[in-house]
Amino acid sequence: MTPASRIACYVVLTIAALITVVPLLYMLSLSLQTEAETMSADPVLWPEALQWGNYAELFERAPFGHFIANSLIVAGGITLAHLIFDPLVGYVFAKFRFPLKNTLFLMLLMTLMVPLFVRMIPLYTMMSNIGWINTHQGLIVPFLMDAFGIFLMRQFIQPIPDDLIQAARIDGASELRIYAQVILPQVKPALAVLGLFTFVFQWNEFLWPLIATTTEEMRTIPVGLTLFNQEYFTLWHLTAAGSVLLFLPTAAIFLLTQRYFVRGITLSGIK
Amino acid sequence: MTARYAITAYLFLLPAFAFFALMYYGPILNILSNSFHTGPQADVFAGLDNFLRAFADPAVHNSFAVTLIFGAGTTLGAIVLGLALALLVDKPLTGRVIYRAALLVPYLTSVAIVGLLWRNILDPQLGILNRLLDTLGLPTQTWLTTQPLVTIIAVTLWMNVGYTMVLFLAGLQGIPDMYHEAATIDGANASQRFWRITLPLLAPTTVFVSVMSVISGLQAFAQAYIITGGGPAAETDLYIFHVFNVAFSSRDFGYASALSFLLLLVIIVFTVLQLRAGRRGEVSY
């Protein structure tokens, strides 16, 4: 590369990176401004005095503690379920031989073509018939596992040598024990990717929690924030503080596990 | 022995298929059947009425057109910008890992954050963007009033471009170096190498990215729900937002189901077309 083209690359990349990062820094700034500053006709770039109290005020003005707890229960519960079910089903499709295996696998993959919008009305009707609207189980159960996670796990379990499984069988290990003590330890990195991705995705999920909750106390953070903003739409400092709190866990996970994360994205692009 | 393993396999699969039957196959059959029904419980048989109504409904035409433009805009933008950024961060530059991370950050945010944050930034009075333009001596805009659809396309691109960049980056890194080296020896310049080698070899990635992007573009919801409320004058009435309102504000489950079903058909058609187009352009190496 010539020095000139090198500089040009840096300039373009720096501008692009500023465009992606600066709005988020501005969100942080808004969250630390006074209400007057956020309403000023002359937008304030950075507050004169940092209003950390905004974060406390958020908990007084909205049941934000509930929002956080709900998000943790729902995203955490779904992630746990994926980590339990996806590899188990993936293992069966990777290592067992049984009649109709390919048909069943195809039926499973077909669910990848069913978007949430197709499911939202029937799921709503179903959940309301069994009284699960506005409950944690109503938010968790429709997402307990998915075909993509199962497919991913199957891909990772397939290369594990059959001899290993046979040896364990000869030693008299039960099928569940083989799964837990032979298979799972071999696919730890894949489990990490699956867990991270599921958690971040569910933590940010918006449509289903919006449909399936009816009271303030049951909202997850994304829904709580949006509805809070509609109810008190002038309170930008609090909306921004809530957004920062919603973003922090994902940002922390990303910083700590960047490599896994990028791997997760490229894996989701397996052809 | 084999029979015993088969039984074990079925036992392990049973909970999974019970789940998929209840949460996927059931709902598909349910919206199909709902599509032919009407009434508050979607229990009155209506034949093709819902579909005929959809084909004649100007609000549906509008929201379908809005959604197509949105899907086309976000897809085209994601491919062009994602590929351009991937080419840049693929170069041996110091700090490229930091640039990659910085460009990916908005993808990690919830669409709720993106919606609320940009509604604030774009606000004609309070917003910082107009202030910035003003400082630079550029004309200010009422983004969400005069250019609402283009604006929410841009905001969506802001959120998703890092994702397509990572996918293109993986595609680029999958191209063996020898092709470029051979071309360089043959005297091909950078632009020839890009158009004749990189781009054709990236065809599978490009197809994948466009399929994903079209599918997610047609399903966008929160941009309308949070940023524009579908307005002004239904100019950003994204299809799923429209269906959401028909279902949960008008409580017209039968009609909403028919509308969902129609979009599903459109998505399937797009996917098949794109996969066909991709197969033709694919180069094996």
Coordinates of C-alpha atoms in Angstrom, one line a residue:
Chain A
M1 CA 0.0 0.0 0.0
T2 CA 1.2 3.5 -0.8
P3 CA 1.4 5.9 2.1
A4 CA -1.3 8.1 0.5
S5 CA -3.8 5.2 0.2
R6 CA -3.0 4.2 3.7
I7 CA -3.9 7.6 5.0
A8 CA -7.1 7.6 2.9
C9 CA -8.1 4.3 4.5
Y10 CA -7.5 5.7 8.0
V11 CA -9.5 8.8 7.2
V12 CA -12.5 6.9 5.9
L13 CA -12.4 4.3 8.7
T14 CA -12.1 7.0 11.4
I15 CA -15.1 8.9 10.0
A16 CA -17.1 5.7 9.9
A17 CA -16.1 4.7 13.4
L18 CA -17.0 8.2 14.7
I19 CA -20.4 7.8 13.1
T20 CA -21.0 4.5 14.9
V21 CA -19.6 5.5 18.3
V22 CA -20.3 9.1 18.8
P23 CA -24.2 8.7 19.0
L24 CA -23.7 6.2 21.8
L25 CA -21.3 8.5 23.6
Y26 CA -24.0 11.2 23.2
M27 CA -26.5 8.8 24.8
L28 CA -24.1 8.6 27.8
S29 CA -23.9 12.4 27.9
L30 CA -27.7 12.8 27.7
S31 CA -28.0 10.4 30.6
L32 CA -25.8 12.7 32.8
Q33 CA -27.5 16.0 31.9
T34 CA -30.1 17.8 33.8
E35 CA -33.6 17.8 32.4
A36 CA -33.2 21.5 31.5
E37 CA -30.0 20.7 29.6
T38 CA -31.7 17.9 27.5
M39 CA -34.5 20.3 26.7
S40 CA -32.3 23.2 25.7
A41 CA -32.8 24.6 22.2
D42 CA -29.0 24.6 22.1
P43 CA -28.2 20.9 22.5
V44 CA -25.6 20.3 25.2
L45 CA -22.7 18.1 24.1
W46 CA -21.5 17.3 27.5
P47 CA -23.2 18.3 30.8
E48 CA -21.8 21.0 33.0
A49 CA -22.0 18.8 36.1
L50 CA -22.5 15.1 35.8
Q51 CA -25.9 14.2 37.1
W52 CA -25.3 10.7 38.4
G53 CA -28.6 11.1 40.3
N54 CA -30.5 10.5 37.1
Y55 CA -29.8 6.8 37.4
A56 CA -31.3 6.8 40.9
E57 CA -34.2 8.9 39.7
L58 CA -35.0 6.4 37.0
F59 CA -35.6 3.7 39.6
E60 CA -38.0 6.1 41.4
R61 CA -40.0 7.2 38.3
A62 CA -40.3 3.8 36.7
P63 CA -40.2 0.2 38.1
F64 CA -36.8 -0.1 36.6
G65 CA -35.7 -2.7 39.1
H66 CA -38.5 -4.9 37.8
F67 CA -37.5 -4.3 34.2
I68 CA -33.9 -5.4 35.0
A69 CA -35.1 -8.5 36.9
N70 CA -37.5 -9.5 34.1
S71 CA -34.8 -9.1 31.5
L72 CA -32.4 -11.2 33.5
I73 CA -35.0 -13.9 34.2
V74 CA -36.2 -14.0 30.6
A75 CA -32.9 -13.7 28.7
G76 CA -31.2 -15.9 31.3
G77 CA -33.9 -18.5 31.3
I78 CA -34.0 -18.7 27.5
T79 CA -30.2 -19.0 27.3
L80 CA -30.1 -21.7 29.9
A81 CA -32.8 -23.6 28.0
H82 CA -30.8 -23.3 24.8
L83 CA -27.7 -24.6 26.5
I84 CA -29.6 -27.6 27.8
F85 CA -31.7 -28.5 24.7
D86 CA -29.8 -27.4 21.6
P87 CA -26.7 -29.6 22.2
L88 CA -28.8 -32.6 23.3
V89 CA -30.9 -32.6 20.1
G90 CA -27.8 -31.7 18.1
Y91 CA -26.0 -34.7 19.6
V92 CA -28.8 -37.1 18.6
F93 CA -28.8 -35.8 15.0
A94 CA -25.0 -36.0 14.9
K95 CA -24.3 -39.4 16.4
F96 CA -27.4 -41.6 16.4
R97 CA -28.8 -43.7 13.6
F98 CA -32.5 -44.2 13.5
P99 CA -35.3 -44.5 11.0
L100 CA -36.7 -41.2 9.6
K101 CA -33.6 -39.3 10.8
N102 CA -33.2 -37.2 7.7
T103 CA -36.9 -36.4 7.4
L104 CA -37.0 -35.3 11.1
F105 CA -33.9 -33.2 10.6
L106 CA -35.4 -31.5 7.5
M107 CA -38.6 -30.9 9.5
L108 CA -36.5 -29.2 12.1
L109 CA -34.6 -27.0 9.6
M110 CA -37.9 -26.0 8.1
T111 CA -38.7 -24.1 11.3
L112 CA -35.9 -21.7 10.4
M113 CA -38.2 -20.4 7.7
V114 CA -40.9 -19.5 10.2
P115 CA -40.4 -15.9 11.3
L116 CA -41.6 -14.5 14.6
F117 CA -44.3 -12.4 12.9
V118 CA -46.0 -15.6 11.7
R119 CA -45.9 -17.0 15.2
M120 CA -46.9 -13.8 17.1
I121 CA -50.7 -14.0 16.7
P122 CA -51.1 -17.8 17.3
L123 CA -48.7 -17.6 20.2
Y124 CA -50.6 -14.7 21.7
T125 CA -53.9 -16.6 21.4
M126 CA -52.3 -19.7 22.9
M127 CA -50.7 -17.9 25.8
S128 CA -53.8 -16.0 26.6
N129 CA -55.9 -19.2 26.5
I130 CA -53.6 -20.8 29.1
G131 CA -53.3 -17.6 31.1
W132 CA -49.6 -17.0 30.4
I133 CA -49.9 -13.5 29.0
N134 CA -48.0 -11.2 31.3
T135 CA -46.0 -14.0 33.0
H136 CA -42.3 -15.0 32.8
Q137 CA -43.1 -18.4 31.4
G138 CA -45.1 -16.7 28.6
L139 CA -42.0 -14.7 27.7
I140 CA -39.6 -17.7 28.0
V141 CA -41.4 -20.8 26.7
P142 CA -41.9 -19.9 23.0
F143 CA -38.1 -19.5 22.7
L144 CA -36.8 -22.5 24.7
M145 CA -34.8 -23.8 21.7
D146 CA -34.3 -23.2 18.1
A147 CA -33.3 -25.0 15.0
F148 CA -30.2 -22.8 14.4
G149 CA -28.7 -23.6 17.8
I150 CA -29.4 -27.3 17.2
F151 CA -27.9 -27.2 13.7
L152 CA -24.8 -25.4 15.1
M153 CA -24.3 -28.0 17.9
R154 CA -24.7 -30.8 15.4
Q155 CA -22.0 -29.3 13.3
F156 CA -19.6 -29.2 16.2
I157 CA -20.5 -32.7 17.6
Q158 CA -20.2 -34.5 14.3
P159 CA -16.4 -34.4 14.2
I160 CA -16.0 -36.0 17.7
P161 CA -14.7 -39.6 17.0
D162 CA -17.3 -42.3 17.4
D163 CA -14.6 -44.5 19.1
L164 CA -14.8 -42.2 22.1
I165 CA -18.5 -42.8 22.4
Q166 CA -18.1 -46.5 21.8
A167 CA -15.4 -46.8 24.5
A168 CA -17.7 -45.1 27.0
R169 CA -20.5 -47.4 26.1
I170 CA -18.3 -50.5 26.6
D171 CA -17.3 -49.1 29.9
G172 CA -21.0 -49.2 30.8
A173 CA -21.8 -45.4 30.8
S174 CA -25.4 -44.5 30.3
E175 CA -26.4 -42.5 27.2
L176 CA -27.0 -39.4 29.3
R177 CA -23.7 -39.8 31.1
I178 CA -21.9 -40.1 27.7
Y179 CA -23.6 -36.9 26.6
A180 CA -22.7 -35.0 29.8
Q181 CA -19.2 -36.3 30.3
V182 CA -17.9 -37.1 26.9
I183 CA -19.7 -34.9 24.4
L184 CA -20.4 -31.6 26.3
P185 CA -16.8 -31.0 27.4
Q186 CA -15.6 -31.3 23.8
V187 CA -17.8 -28.5 22.6
K188 CA -17.3 -25.9 25.3
P189 CA -16.3 -23.1 22.9
A190 CA -19.3 -23.8 20.7
L191 CA -21.5 -23.7 23.9
A192 CA -19.9 -20.4 24.8
V193 CA -20.8 -18.9 21.4
L194 CA -24.3 -20.2 21.6
G195 CA -24.8 -18.9 25.1
L196 CA -23.4 -15.5 24.4
F197 CA -25.4 -15.0 21.2
T198 CA -28.7 -16.3 22.7
F199 CA -28.3 -14.0 25.7
V200 CA -27.5 -10.9 23.8
F201 CA -30.2 -11.5 21.3
Q202 CA -32.9 -12.2 23.9
W203 CA -31.7 -9.3 26.1
N204 CA -32.4 -6.9 23.2
E205 CA -35.6 -8.6 22.0
F206 CA -38.5 -6.2 21.6
L207 CA -41.5 -7.5 19.7
W208 CA -42.7 -10.5 21.7
P209 CA -42.2 -8.9 25.2
L210 CA -44.1 -5.9 23.9
I211 CA -47.0 -8.1 22.8
A212 CA -46.9 -10.5 25.8
T213 CA -46.8 -8.1 28.7
T214 CA -49.6 -5.9 29.9
T215 CA -48.5 -4.4 33.2
E216 CA -45.6 -2.1 34.0
E217 CA -44.1 -4.7 36.4
M218 CA -43.8 -7.4 33.8
R219 CA -42.0 -5.3 31.2
T220 CA -38.4 -6.1 30.1
I221 CA -36.0 -3.2 29.8
P222 CA -36.4 -2.5 26.0
V223 CA -40.2 -2.5 26.3
G224 CA -40.1 -0.7 29.6
L225 CA -37.9 2.1 28.2
T226 CA -40.0 2.6 25.1
L227 CA -43.3 2.8 27.0
F228 CA -41.7 4.9 29.7
N229 CA -40.6 7.3 27.0
Q230 CA -44.1 7.4 25.6
E231 CA -45.6 8.1 29.0
Y232 CA -43.0 10.8 30.0
F233 CA -41.7 11.6 26.6
T234 CA -40.0 14.8 27.8
L235 CA -37.7 13.0 30.2
W236 CA -34.8 12.4 27.8
H237 CA -32.2 12.3 30.6
L238 CA -34.0 9.3 32.2
T239 CA -34.7 7.6 28.9
A240 CA -31.0 7.9 28.1
A241 CA -30.0 6.6 31.5
G242 CA -32.2 3.6 31.0
S243 CA -30.7 3.0 27.6
V244 CA -27.2 3.1 29.0
L245 CA -28.3 0.5 31.6
L246 CA -29.8 -1.7 28.9
F247 CA -26.6 -1.4 26.8
L248 CA -24.0 -2.0 29.6
P249 CA -24.3 -5.7 30.0
T250 CA -24.1 -6.3 26.2
A251 CA -21.1 -3.9 25.9
A252 CA -19.3 -5.6 28.7
I253 CA -19.9 -9.1 27.2
F254 CA -18.7 -7.8 23.9
L255 CA -15.5 -6.3 25.3
L256 CA -14.7 -9.5 27.2
T257 CA -15.5 -11.9 24.5
Q258 CA -15.0 -10.0 21.3
R259 CA -13.4 -12.9 19.5
Y260 CA -16.2 -15.3 20.3
F261 CA -18.7 -12.7 19.3
V262 CA -17.3 -12.2 15.9
R263 CA -17.1 -15.9 15.5
G264 CA -20.8 -16.2 16.4
I265 CA -21.7 -13.8 13.7
T266 CA -19.6 -15.6 11.1
L267 CA -21.0 -18.9 12.2
S268 CA -24.5 -17.6 11.8
G269 CA -23.4 -17.0 8.2
I270 CA -22.5 -20.6 7.6
K271 CA -23.6 -21.5 4.1
Chain B
M1 CA -28.8 -53.1 20.0
T2 CA -29.5 -50.7 17.2
A3 CA -33.2 -50.7 18.1
R4 CA -32.3 -49.7 21.6
Y5 CA -30.3 -46.7 20.3
A6 CA -33.1 -45.7 18.1
I7 CA -35.5 -45.7 21.1
T8 CA -33.0 -43.6 23.0
A9 CA -32.8 -41.2 20.1
Y10 CA -36.5 -40.9 19.9
L11 CA -36.8 -40.3 23.6
F12 CA -34.2 -37.6 23.4
L13 CA -36.0 -36.0 20.5
L14 CA -39.5 -36.2 22.0
P15 CA -39.4 -32.9 24.0
A16 CA -37.8 -31.1 21.1
F17 CA -40.5 -32.1 18.6
A18 CA -43.3 -31.5 21.1
F19 CA -41.9 -28.0 21.5
F20 CA -41.5 -27.4 17.7
A21 CA -45.0 -28.8 17.1
L22 CA -46.6 -26.5 19.6
M23 CA -44.5 -23.4 18.9
Y24 CA -43.8 -23.6 15.2
Y25 CA -45.9 -26.1 13.2
G26 CA -49.0 -25.4 15.2
P27 CA -48.8 -21.6 14.7
I28 CA -48.2 -22.0 11.0
L29 CA -51.3 -24.1 10.6
N30 CA -53.1 -21.7 12.9
I31 CA -52.4 -18.6 10.9
L32 CA -53.3 -20.5 7.7
S33 CA -56.7 -21.5 9.2
N34 CA -57.2 -18.0 10.8
S35 CA -56.6 -16.5 7.4
F36 CA -59.9 -17.9 6.3
H37 CA -61.8 -16.8 9.4
T38 CA -63.1 -13.6 10.8
G39 CA -64.7 -12.2 13.9
P40 CA -63.1 -11.2 17.2
Q41 CA -62.2 -14.9 18.0
A42 CA -61.4 -15.6 14.3
D43 CA -64.0 -18.3 14.5
V44 CA -66.4 -17.3 11.7
F45 CA -65.6 -18.9 8.4
A46 CA -65.0 -16.2 5.8
G47 CA -63.6 -18.0 2.8
L48 CA -61.2 -15.8 0.8
D49 CA -62.7 -12.6 2.2
N50 CA -59.6 -11.7 4.1
F51 CA -57.4 -12.1 1.1
L52 CA -59.8 -10.2 -1.2
R53 CA -59.9 -7.5 1.3
A54 CA -56.1 -7.3 1.5
F55 CA -55.8 -7.1 -2.3
A56 CA -58.3 -4.2 -2.3
D57 CA -57.0 -2.4 0.8
P58 CA -55.1 0.8 0.0
A59 CA -53.6 0.8 3.4
V60 CA -52.1 -2.6 2.8
H61 CA -50.8 -1.5 -0.7
N62 CA -49.1 1.5 0.9
S63 CA -47.6 -0.5 3.8
F64 CA -46.4 -3.2 1.4
A65 CA -44.8 -0.5 -0.9
V66 CA -43.2 1.2 2.1
T67 CA -41.8 -2.1 3.3
L68 CA -40.4 -3.0 -0.1
I69 CA -38.6 0.3 -0.4
F70 CA -37.3 -0.1 3.2
G71 CA -36.1 -3.7 2.5
A72 CA -34.5 -2.7 -0.8
G73 CA -32.8 0.4 0.8
T74 CA -31.5 -1.4 3.8
T75 CA -30.3 -4.4 1.7
L76 CA -28.5 -2.3 -0.9
G77 CA -27.0 -0.1 1.7
A78 CA -25.9 -3.0 3.8
I79 CA -24.1 -4.7 0.9
V80 CA -22.4 -1.6 -0.5
L81 CA -21.3 -0.2 2.9
G82 CA -20.7 -3.5 4.5
L83 CA -18.4 -4.6 1.7
A84 CA -16.6 -1.3 1.5
L85 CA -15.9 -1.3 5.2
A86 CA -14.9 -5.0 5.1
L87 CA -12.3 -4.2 2.4
L88 CA -10.9 -1.4 4.5
V89 CA -10.6 -3.4 7.8
D90 CA -9.2 -6.4 5.9
K91 CA -6.1 -4.3 4.9
P92 CA -3.0 -4.7 7.1
L93 CA -3.6 -1.4 9.0
T94 CA -2.5 -0.9 12.6
G95 CA -5.5 -0.8 14.9
R96 CA -7.8 -2.5 12.5
V97 CA -9.2 -4.7 15.3
I98 CA -10.3 -1.5 17.1
Y99 CA -11.9 -0.2 14.0
R100 CA -13.8 -3.5 13.5
A101 CA -15.0 -3.4 17.1
A102 CA -16.1 0.2 16.9
L103 CA -18.0 -0.4 13.6
L104 CA -19.7 -3.4 15.2
V105 CA -20.9 -1.7 18.4
P106 CA -24.3 -0.4 17.2
Y107 CA -25.3 -4.0 16.2
L108 CA -25.1 -4.9 19.8
T109 CA -27.6 -2.4 20.9
S110 CA -31.3 -3.1 21.2
V111 CA -33.5 -1.7 18.5
A112 CA -35.3 0.0 21.4
I113 CA -32.1 2.0 22.2
V114 CA -31.5 2.7 18.5
G115 CA -35.1 4.0 18.1
L116 CA -35.1 6.2 21.1
L117 CA -31.6 7.6 20.7
W118 CA -32.1 8.6 17.0
R119 CA -35.5 10.1 17.7
N120 CA -33.7 12.4 20.1
I121 CA -30.7 13.1 17.7
L122 CA -33.1 13.7 14.8
D123 CA -35.5 16.0 16.7
P124 CA -35.8 19.2 14.7
Q125 CA -35.7 21.4 17.9
L126 CA -33.7 19.4 20.5
G127 CA -31.7 17.2 18.2
I128 CA -28.0 17.4 18.0
L129 CA -27.8 16.5 14.3
N130 CA -29.4 19.8 13.0
R131 CA -27.2 21.7 15.5
L132 CA -24.2 20.0 13.9
L133 CA -25.3 20.8 10.4
D134 CA -26.0 24.4 11.4
T135 CA -22.5 24.8 12.9
L136 CA -21.0 23.4 9.6
G137 CA -23.1 25.9 7.7
L138 CA -25.3 23.3 6.1
P139 CA -29.1 23.5 5.8
T140 CA -31.0 21.8 8.7
Q141 CA -33.7 19.2 8.0
T142 CA -36.9 18.0 9.5
W143 CA -35.7 14.4 9.0
L144 CA -38.7 12.5 10.2
T145 CA -41.2 14.8 8.5
T146 CA -39.8 15.4 5.0
Q147 CA -37.6 12.3 4.5
P148 CA -39.1 9.8 7.0
L149 CA -38.5 6.6 5.1
V150 CA -35.0 7.4 3.9
T151 CA -34.2 8.5 7.5
I152 CA -35.3 5.2 9.1
I153 CA -33.4 3.3 6.4
A154 CA -30.3 5.2 7.3
V155 CA -30.8 4.6 11.0
T156 CA -31.3 0.9 10.4
L157 CA -28.1 0.8 8.3
W158 CA -26.3 2.6 11.2
M159 CA -27.4 -0.3 13.4
N160 CA -26.6 -3.2 11.1
V161 CA -23.7 -2.3 8.9
G162 CA -21.2 -3.8 11.3
Y163 CA -22.9 -7.2 11.0
T164 CA -22.7 -7.3 7.2
M165 CA -19.1 -6.0 7.5
V166 CA -18.2 -9.0 9.6
L167 CA -19.9 -11.4 7.2
F168 CA -18.0 -9.9 4.2
L169 CA -14.8 -9.9 6.1
A170 CA -15.2 -13.7 6.7
G171 CA -15.9 -14.1 3.0
L172 CA -12.8 -12.1 2.1
Q173 CA -10.6 -14.1 4.4
G174 CA -11.9 -17.3 2.8
I175 CA -10.5 -16.3 -0.6
P176 CA -7.1 -18.0 -1.0
D177 CA -4.3 -15.5 -1.5
M178 CA -2.9 -17.3 -4.6
Y179 CA -5.7 -15.9 -6.8
H180 CA -4.7 -12.3 -6.1
E181 CA -1.0 -13.1 -6.3
A182 CA -1.4 -14.8 -9.7
A183 CA -3.4 -11.9 -11.0
T184 CA -0.8 -9.4 -9.8
I185 CA 1.9 -11.4 -11.6
D186 CA -0.2 -11.3 -14.7
G187 CA -0.3 -7.5 -14.3
A188 CA -3.8 -6.9 -13.1
N189 CA -4.3 -3.6 -11.2
A190 CA -6.2 -3.2 -7.9
S191 CA -9.5 -2.4 -9.6
Q192 CA -9.2 -5.3 -12.0
R193 CA -8.4 -7.6 -9.2
F194 CA -11.5 -6.4 -7.2
W195 CA -14.0 -6.6 -10.1
R196 CA -12.6 -9.8 -11.7
I197 CA -11.5 -11.8 -8.7
T198 CA -12.7 -10.6 -5.3
L199 CA -16.3 -9.8 -6.2
P200 CA -17.1 -13.0 -8.1
L201 CA -15.5 -15.1 -5.4
L202 CA -17.6 -13.2 -2.8
A203 CA -20.8 -14.1 -4.7
P204 CA -21.9 -16.7 -2.1
T205 CA -21.4 -14.3 0.8
T206 CA -23.2 -11.5 -1.2
V207 CA -26.2 -13.8 -1.8
F208 CA -26.3 -14.8 1.8
V209 CA -26.1 -11.2 3.1
S210 CA -28.8 -10.1 0.7
V211 CA -31.1 -12.9 1.6
M212 CA -30.7 -12.3 5.3
S213 CA -31.0 -8.5 4.8
V214 CA -34.2 -8.7 2.7
I215 CA -35.8 -11.1 5.1
S216 CA -35.0 -9.0 8.1
G217 CA -35.9 -5.8 6.2
L218 CA -39.4 -7.1 5.3
Q219 CA -39.9 -7.9 9.0
A220 CA -38.8 -4.6 10.5
F221 CA -41.1 -3.3 13.1
A222 CA -39.6 -1.2 15.9
Q223 CA -38.4 1.5 13.5
A224 CA -42.0 2.4 12.9
Y225 CA -43.2 1.6 16.4
I226 CA -40.6 3.7 18.2
I227 CA -39.3 6.3 15.8
T228 CA -42.1 7.4 13.6
G229 CA -45.3 5.8 14.8
G230 CA -45.8 4.8 11.1
G231 CA -46.2 8.5 10.1
P232 CA -46.3 11.1 8.8
A233 CA -49.4 10.1 6.8
A234 CA -48.5 6.4 6.9
E235 CA -45.3 7.1 5.0
T236 CA -43.4 4.7 7.3
D237 CA -46.2 2.3 8.0
L238 CA -44.0 -0.8 7.9
Y239 CA -45.9 -4.0 7.1
I240 CA -45.4 -5.8 10.4
F241 CA -46.3 -2.6 12.2
H242 CA -49.5 -2.5 10.2
V243 CA -50.2 -6.2 11.0
F244 CA -49.4 -5.5 14.7
N245 CA -52.0 -2.7 14.7
V246 CA -54.6 -4.8 12.8
A247 CA -54.1 -7.6 15.3
F248 CA -53.6 -5.9 18.6
S249 CA -55.3 -2.5 18.2
S250 CA -58.2 -3.5 16.0
R251 CA -58.3 -7.0 17.4
D252 CA -58.9 -8.3 13.9
F253 CA -56.9 -11.6 14.2
G254 CA -58.3 -13.2 11.0
Y255 CA -57.4 -10.3 8.8
A256 CA -54.0 -9.9 10.5
S257 CA -53.3 -13.6 10.0
A258 CA -54.1 -13.3 6.3
L259 CA -51.7 -10.4 6.0
S260 CA -49.0 -12.3 7.9
F261 CA -49.5 -15.2 5.6
L262 CA -49.1 -13.1 2.5
L263 CA -45.9 -11.6 3.7
L264 CA -44.6 -15.1 4.5
L265 CA -45.3 -16.0 0.8
V266 CA -43.4 -12.9 -0.4
I267 CA -40.4 -13.8 1.8
I268 CA -40.3 -17.3 0.5
V269 CA -40.5 -16.1 -3.1
F270 CA -37.6 -13.6 -2.5
T271 CA -35.5 -16.3 -0.8
V272 CA -35.9 -18.7 -3.7
L273 CA -35.2 -16.1 -6.3
Q274 CA -32.1 -14.9 -4.5
L275 CA -30.8 -18.4 -4.0
R276 CA -31.3 -19.2 -7.7
A277 CA -29.5 -16.0 -8.7
G278 CA -26.7 -16.8 -6.3
R279 CA -26.2 -20.3 -7.6
R280 CA -25.7 -18.9 -11.1
G281 CA -23.1 -16.4 -9.9
E282 CA -21.3 -18.9 -7.7
V283 CA -17.7 -19.7 -8.4
S284 CA -16.2 -22.8 -6.9
Y285 CA -12.6 -22.9 -5.9

